[in-house]
Amino acid sequence: MKRIMTIQDISCVGKCSLTVALPIISAAGVEAGVLPTAVLSTHTQFDKFTFCDLTSEIQPISDTFRDLDIDFDAIYTGYLGSFEQLGLVSDFIDRFGGKAKVVIDPVMADNGVLYKGFTPEFARAMAKLCGKADLIIPNLTEASFMLDIPYNPDYDEDYIKELLKKLAALGADEVALTGISFEADKIGVYSYKASTDTYSYYANTKLPLTYHGTGDVYASAVVGAMMRGFSTEESLAIAVDFTLRSMEKTMEDPEHRFYGVNFEEALPYYIELLNK
Ligand code: PXL
């Protein structure tokens, strides 16, 4: 059985970061080790949240893994809250990244704007960290901030291809841009692999609404599928289908929470996709 280490916060209620990564990666039949970077009552899109920073725990936890000879098949990072954490995660990748597939989701922005607390300077530092990944999974907003270029939602295919090459120049061999749509009723992921100079695009139905936390659902599903032996391209497609089903389940539920998707109800479908 594969074992991964995911490094991100735990938001006690809010269906994002670790409360999403843990169940999805476990459902894939992959051991999910966690390194929580902070404990929040609720994620930062709520009107109110507590925040307990765990930065000082990262190095001693990493040292203990080293002393115990614990290693990982993948390292997957999501929401990271400070420059110091970016540095510590960079050190963690240097230490454990040898045999591990390093997947970085540079969570910090959407719809043209940075989330609360993030700055363009932080985005540039995140871009540097992305240079250490094997695969990065930004959305268009995160990609634009990392490259320090204006956010352009009126893109065409040539623009996306050029953007992917610029992102790959940050250092990761594989780059996947999420939320890419060329037709009104389709949305998906456009990816590029620098070592083979190849692109791929996979899209499925575009629903007329968006939900918070879908990015974390998506990235977690990619990591789970990759650890189950699917290629990056296949994993990116499986995650599109699973994320769509999670959103559909949310739409069908008249009592759905305002803050996240009903990914739990789509887990049987994810497992089905992984067993095909
Ligand atoms: O879903 C991304 C995310 C993760 N963790 C925290 C967040 C957010 C997005 O706002 O606030 C704490």
XYZ file of C-alpha atoms and ligand atoms in Angstrom:
288
model
C 0.000 0.000 0.000
C 1.298 3.431 -0.900
C 1.763 6.100 1.744
C 1.580 9.822 1.103
C 2.189 12.852 3.289
C -0.112 15.806 2.855
C 0.839 19.175 4.303
C -1.936 21.724 4.775
C -4.195 23.182 7.463
C -7.050 21.502 9.252
C -10.236 23.556 9.244
C -12.435 21.814 11.818
C -15.619 22.631 9.915
C -15.607 23.759 6.303
C -14.824 20.760 4.092
C -11.470 21.828 2.705
C -7.774 20.985 3.048
C -7.188 18.033 5.410
C -10.842 17.163 6.095
C -11.131 16.595 2.347
C -7.694 15.127 1.553
C -7.805 12.529 4.298
C -11.101 10.824 3.358
C -10.516 11.004 -0.390
C -6.984 9.626 -0.316
C -8.017 6.947 2.188
C -10.936 5.986 -0.084
C -8.375 5.457 -2.850
C -6.804 2.767 -0.692
C -3.750 4.870 0.032
C -2.373 5.650 3.499
C -2.724 9.373 4.140
C -0.224 10.764 6.610
C -0.925 14.359 7.582
C 1.216 17.267 8.665
C -1.234 19.940 9.849
C 0.164 23.445 9.437
C -2.573 25.198 11.424
C -5.868 24.474 13.140
C -8.759 26.766 12.213
C -12.285 26.552 13.587
C -13.596 27.134 10.074
C -11.924 28.116 6.803
C -11.220 31.735 6.009
C -14.337 32.227 3.854
C -16.510 32.072 6.994
C -17.381 35.358 8.737
C -15.496 34.183 11.807
C -12.612 31.777 12.417
C -9.948 30.967 14.995
C -6.409 30.280 13.842
C -3.750 28.337 15.725
C -0.453 28.345 13.881
C 1.487 25.056 13.999
C 4.555 26.244 12.081
C 6.837 25.455 15.011
C 5.787 21.781 14.847
C 6.801 21.239 11.210
C 10.557 20.839 11.733
C 10.382 18.545 14.820
C 7.801 16.360 13.069
C 10.006 16.184 9.976
C 13.067 15.349 12.115
C 11.138 12.545 13.804
C 10.060 11.044 10.468
C 13.727 11.109 9.428
C 14.892 9.502 12.678
C 12.267 6.762 12.293
C 13.160 6.172 8.622
C 9.626 6.938 7.511
C 9.345 7.737 3.823
C 6.581 8.628 1.407
C 5.435 7.745 -2.097
C 4.062 11.250 -2.550
C 4.145 14.613 -0.838
C 1.049 16.696 -1.494
C 0.810 20.276 -0.309
C -2.234 22.560 -0.303
C -3.083 25.744 1.583
C 0.060 27.125 3.267
C -0.221 30.263 5.337
C 3.150 32.024 5.571
C 6.567 32.565 3.995
C 8.072 30.604 6.863
C 5.842 27.620 6.061
C 6.868 27.782 2.400
C 10.508 27.555 3.523
C 9.853 24.640 5.866
C 7.895 22.760 3.207
C 10.731 23.371 0.767
C 13.128 21.778 3.296
C 10.683 18.894 3.795
C 10.668 18.252 0.032
C 14.490 18.358 -0.044
C 14.556 15.760 2.704
C 11.786 13.365 1.617
C 11.221 14.210 -2.042
C 13.786 11.773 -3.475
C 11.498 8.848 -4.211
C 8.275 10.729 -3.571
C 6.112 12.256 -6.283
C 5.769 15.910 -5.257
C 2.372 17.455 -6.009
C 1.800 21.116 -5.173
C -1.596 22.756 -5.290
C -0.692 26.442 -4.814
C -3.943 27.268 -3.005
C -4.237 31.040 -2.577
C -6.674 32.592 -5.046
C -9.688 32.203 -7.331
C -11.802 34.281 -9.722
C -9.066 36.856 -10.215
C -8.507 37.604 -6.514
C -6.214 36.392 -3.741
C -7.813 34.803 -0.665
C -7.741 36.769 2.611
C -4.207 37.239 3.935
C -2.279 36.480 0.721
C -0.152 38.984 -1.214
C 1.397 39.075 -4.716
C 4.763 38.657 -2.989
C 3.537 35.415 -1.391
C 2.402 34.205 -4.826
C 5.918 34.734 -6.168
C 7.361 32.765 -3.237
C 4.825 29.985 -3.902
C 5.994 30.000 -7.540
C 9.508 29.281 -6.312
C 8.262 26.363 -4.205
C 6.384 25.057 -7.266
C 9.771 24.684 -8.949
C 10.404 21.727 -6.633
C 7.261 19.831 -7.658
C 6.760 17.034 -10.159
C 3.198 18.230 -10.737
C 1.521 21.543 -9.925
C -2.240 22.119 -10.052
C -3.051 25.849 -10.074
C -6.232 27.484 -11.305
C -5.963 30.381 -13.759
C -5.908 33.008 -10.995
C -3.139 31.273 -9.062
C -1.162 30.749 -12.273
C -1.458 34.439 -13.164
C -0.330 35.610 -9.720
C 2.585 33.176 -9.709
C 3.742 34.416 -13.112
C 3.024 38.021 -12.139
C 0.859 38.634 -15.203
C -2.691 40.061 -15.390
C -5.586 37.633 -14.862
C -7.188 37.065 -18.262
C -10.457 35.097 -18.144
C -11.057 35.754 -21.882
C -8.432 33.266 -22.976
C -8.187 31.046 -26.018
C -6.353 27.749 -26.429
C -3.099 29.374 -27.593
C -3.058 31.570 -24.497
C -3.501 28.544 -22.209
C -0.745 26.600 -23.971
C 1.639 29.510 -23.613
C 0.694 29.924 -19.951
C 1.370 26.222 -19.317
C 4.849 26.529 -20.843
C 5.589 29.538 -18.630
C 4.391 27.593 -15.580
C 6.559 24.612 -16.513
C 9.518 26.993 -16.740
C 9.117 27.475 -12.966
C 10.547 23.957 -12.698
C 7.833 21.276 -12.467
C 7.787 18.748 -15.312
C 3.985 18.504 -15.276
C 1.573 21.384 -14.977
C -2.214 21.145 -14.853
C -4.447 24.225 -15.104
C -7.865 23.663 -13.572
C -11.172 25.302 -14.430
C -10.426 25.729 -18.138
C -13.458 26.171 -20.352
C -13.668 26.816 -24.105
C -17.378 26.033 -24.504
C -20.275 27.337 -22.400
C -21.255 23.906 -21.090
C -17.853 22.248 -20.596
C -15.059 22.755 -18.060
C -11.945 20.790 -17.278
C -8.202 20.628 -16.948
C -5.515 21.521 -19.487
C -2.122 19.998 -18.787
C 1.403 20.057 -20.159
C 4.370 17.744 -19.696
C 7.627 19.532 -20.390
C 9.861 16.461 -20.803
C 7.757 15.178 -23.707
C 6.446 18.591 -24.820
C 2.890 17.236 -24.845
C -0.447 18.785 -23.951
C -3.716 17.200 -22.957
C -7.186 18.502 -22.225
C -10.075 16.758 -20.514
C -13.424 18.391 -19.844
C -16.843 17.366 -18.617
C -20.133 19.183 -17.955
C -19.942 22.732 -16.631
C -22.614 23.313 -13.996
C -24.198 26.756 -13.642
C -22.714 27.332 -10.171
C -19.522 27.006 -8.141
C -18.875 25.703 -4.639
C -16.070 26.338 -2.204
C -13.564 23.516 -1.663
C -13.797 21.919 -5.102
C -10.106 22.661 -5.723
C -9.109 20.620 -2.670
C -11.460 17.789 -3.677
C -9.928 17.851 -7.144
C -6.250 17.830 -6.091
C -6.828 15.106 -3.480
C -8.527 12.909 -6.076
C -5.603 13.418 -8.464
C -3.115 12.325 -5.808
C -5.213 9.279 -4.857
C -5.491 8.153 -8.477
C -1.791 8.657 -9.196
C -0.917 6.554 -6.170
C -3.213 3.854 -7.498
C -1.045 3.645 -10.604
C -2.950 5.819 -13.044
C -0.936 8.128 -15.304
C -1.040 11.823 -14.544
C -3.305 12.377 -17.543
C -5.718 9.643 -16.418
C -5.653 10.895 -12.834
C -6.471 14.450 -13.914
C -9.480 13.107 -15.854
C -10.730 10.852 -13.028
C -10.582 13.836 -10.689
C -12.636 15.970 -13.120
C -15.384 13.326 -13.186
C -15.330 12.852 -9.399
C -15.426 16.600 -8.715
C -18.365 17.003 -11.098
C -20.234 14.154 -9.362
C -19.512 15.793 -5.967
C -21.020 19.036 -7.228
C -24.053 17.236 -8.653
C -24.623 15.504 -5.300
C -24.447 18.917 -3.629
C -26.986 20.401 -6.051
C -29.365 17.494 -5.483
C -29.285 17.982 -1.698
C -31.799 20.673 -0.660
C -30.094 20.877 2.739
C -26.524 21.120 1.467
C -24.113 23.162 3.548
C -23.265 26.592 2.176
C -19.540 26.018 2.732
C -18.496 22.926 0.804
C -19.422 20.082 -1.527
C -21.042 16.719 -0.759
C -17.944 14.868 -1.943
C -18.697 12.134 0.611
C -21.705 11.014 -1.412
C -19.568 10.752 -4.547
C -16.843 8.611 -2.942
C -18.430 5.305 -4.136
C -18.228 6.679 -7.694
C -14.549 7.676 -7.181
C -13.752 4.150 -5.985
C -15.581 2.770 -9.023
C -13.466 4.940 -11.335
C -10.296 3.736 -9.603
C -11.304 0.097 -10.029
C -12.106 0.280 -13.741
O -10.015 25.458 0.115
C -8.856 26.142 0.292
C -8.643 26.600 1.706
C -7.978 25.787 2.592
N -7.764 26.132 3.872
C -8.217 27.312 4.339
C -8.912 28.184 3.514
C -9.109 27.830 2.153
C -9.806 28.741 1.249
O -10.287 29.764 1.583
O -9.365 29.324 4.001
C -7.965 27.688 5.770
